[in-house]
Amino acid sequence: QVQLVESGGGLVQAGGSLRLSCTASGRSFRNDAMGWFRQAPGKEREFVAAISWSYGSTKYADSVKGRFTISRDNAANTVYHQVNSLKPEDTAIYYCAAKTYYGRLNSGAHEYGYWGQGTQVTVSS
């Protein structure tokens, strides 16, 4: 079965950094795009970043540009999400997700059909 497993979350103080990972298995993701979303308590799930497996094209939410970096290791079926200069408002459960890539990196959660269980990122002030 298809599985997306996130890791790397934790508790950090403001200004700190984490490297989140998402390892995919169960199918070929060669033609897919991988997205990162986050959801804070009481809020809607929001788009953070995305990358295409084949081309490495990336897209970022305006709120994280310059602070977060998404990358991938195709051979390892792993996507990395380096999150720097963390702020308390970045506190959320971070999810990775997958969708078939047709040349467009969608930011809508409904466009992604496969989801991981999430990893908690907590940023203290």
Short mmCIF file of C-alpha atoms in Angstrom, two decimals:
data_model
loop_
_atom_site.label_atom_id
_atom_site.label_comp_id
_atom_site.label_asym_id
_atom_site.label_seq_id
_atom_site.Cartn_x
_atom_site.Cartn_y
_atom_site.Cartn_z
CA GLN A 1 0.00 0.00 0.00
CA VAL A 2 1.03 3.59 -0.49
CA GLN A 3 2.67 5.10 2.56
CA LEU A 4 4.11 8.51 3.26
CA VAL A 5 6.02 8.75 6.51
CA GLU A 6 7.14 12.08 7.93
CA SER A 7 9.82 12.56 10.53
CA GLY A 8 12.05 15.25 11.96
CA GLY A 9 9.56 17.33 13.88
CA GLY A 10 10.18 18.47 17.40
CA LEU A 11 10.24 21.29 19.90
CA VAL A 12 12.48 24.25 19.13
CA GLN A 13 12.75 27.82 20.29
CA ALA A 14 12.09 30.77 18.02
CA GLY A 15 14.83 31.19 15.46
CA GLY A 16 15.70 27.52 15.45
CA SER A 17 15.68 25.05 12.58
CA LEU A 18 14.54 21.56 11.77
CA ARG A 19 14.87 19.23 8.83
CA LEU A 20 11.70 17.36 8.08
CA SER A 21 11.71 14.24 5.95
CA CYS A 22 9.06 12.36 4.06
CA THR A 23 9.76 8.88 2.77
CA ALA A 24 7.37 7.46 0.21
CA SER A 25 6.73 3.82 -0.57
CA GLY A 26 4.21 1.52 -2.18
CA ARG A 27 4.32 2.86 -5.73
CA SER A 28 6.43 4.81 -8.14
CA PHE A 29 6.29 8.52 -7.46
CA ARG A 30 8.28 9.42 -10.57
CA ASN A 31 5.34 11.18 -12.14
CA ASP A 32 4.17 12.80 -8.93
CA ALA A 33 4.54 16.01 -7.06
CA MET A 34 5.12 16.10 -3.32
CA GLY A 35 3.63 18.81 -1.20
CA TRP A 36 4.08 19.95 2.37
CA PHE A 37 1.13 21.30 4.28
CA ARG A 38 0.63 22.32 7.86
CA GLN A 39 -2.30 22.57 10.17
CA ALA A 40 -2.46 24.41 13.47
CA PRO A 41 -5.20 23.77 16.04
CA GLY A 42 -8.47 25.36 14.98
CA LYS A 43 -7.15 26.37 11.58
CA GLU A 44 -7.48 25.08 8.06
CA ARG A 45 -4.74 23.01 6.54
CA GLU A 46 -2.51 25.32 4.53
CA PHE A 47 -0.03 24.87 1.74
CA VAL A 48 3.64 25.34 2.55
CA ALA A 49 5.76 24.01 -0.32
CA ALA A 50 5.81 21.51 -3.17
CA ILE A 51 8.30 19.85 -5.48
CA SER A 52 8.07 17.66 -8.56
CA TRP A 53 9.99 14.40 -8.41
CA SER A 54 11.16 14.39 -12.01
CA TYR A 55 12.07 18.03 -12.55
CA GLY A 56 12.72 19.40 -9.11
CA SER A 57 10.44 22.37 -9.73
CA THR A 58 9.45 24.05 -6.49
CA LYS A 59 6.74 26.29 -5.16
CA TYR A 60 6.50 28.03 -1.80
CA ALA A 61 3.88 29.84 0.16
CA ASP A 62 4.71 33.52 0.52
CA SER A 63 4.83 33.18 4.28
CA VAL A 64 7.81 30.80 4.18
CA LYS A 65 9.85 32.03 1.23
CA GLY A 66 13.43 32.62 2.25
CA ARG A 67 13.07 30.47 5.36
CA PHE A 68 11.97 27.04 4.16
CA THR A 69 13.61 24.91 1.49
CA ILE A 70 12.20 21.78 -0.10
CA SER A 71 14.36 19.22 -1.88
CA ARG A 72 14.23 15.59 -2.89
CA ASP A 73 16.35 12.48 -3.28
CA ASN A 74 14.66 10.49 -6.01
CA ALA A 75 16.72 7.35 -5.43
CA ALA A 76 15.73 7.32 -1.78
CA ASN A 77 12.11 8.29 -2.44
CA THR A 78 12.57 10.96 0.16
CA VAL A 79 11.61 14.62 0.25
CA TYR A 80 13.33 16.96 2.66
CA HIS A 81 11.95 20.14 4.11
CA GLN A 82 14.48 22.39 5.77
CA VAL A 83 12.65 24.84 7.97
CA ASN A 84 14.74 27.73 9.29
CA SER A 85 14.19 30.86 11.33
CA LEU A 86 11.16 29.29 12.90
CA LYS A 87 8.52 31.46 14.50
CA PRO A 88 5.85 30.56 17.04
CA GLU A 89 3.25 30.94 14.29
CA ASP A 90 4.95 28.09 12.42
CA THR A 91 3.74 25.71 15.13
CA ALA A 92 1.61 23.06 13.48
CA ILE A 93 1.44 19.48 12.39
CA TYR A 94 3.35 19.23 9.13
CA TYR A 95 2.12 16.77 6.53
CA CYS A 96 3.57 15.55 3.30
CA ALA A 97 1.26 14.63 0.46
CA ALA A 98 1.47 13.28 -3.07
CA LYS A 99 -0.36 13.89 -6.30
CA THR A 100 0.14 13.11 -9.96
CA TYR A 101 2.15 15.87 -11.58
CA TYR A 102 0.82 17.36 -14.77
CA GLY A 103 3.17 20.31 -14.91
CA ARG A 104 1.51 22.35 -12.21
CA LEU A 105 2.32 22.47 -8.52
CA ASN A 106 -1.07 22.87 -6.94
CA SER A 107 -1.45 24.46 -3.55
CA GLY A 108 -4.89 23.12 -2.72
CA ALA A 109 -4.99 20.27 -0.23
CA HIS A 110 -7.89 18.71 -2.11
CA GLU A 111 -5.60 18.15 -5.11
CA TYR A 112 -3.46 15.68 -3.17
CA GLY A 113 -4.64 12.11 -2.83
CA TYR A 114 -2.04 10.59 -0.53
CA TRP A 115 -1.10 11.88 2.89
CA GLY A 116 1.31 11.03 5.65
CA GLN A 117 0.46 10.93 9.33
CA GLY A 118 2.14 14.23 10.06
CA THR A 119 4.99 15.35 12.28
CA GLN A 120 4.58 17.94 15.01
CA VAL A 121 6.61 21.12 14.91
CA THR A 122 6.35 23.27 18.02
CA VAL A 123 8.12 26.61 18.25
CA SER A 124 8.36 28.29 21.61
CA SER A 125 8.68 32.04 22.06
#
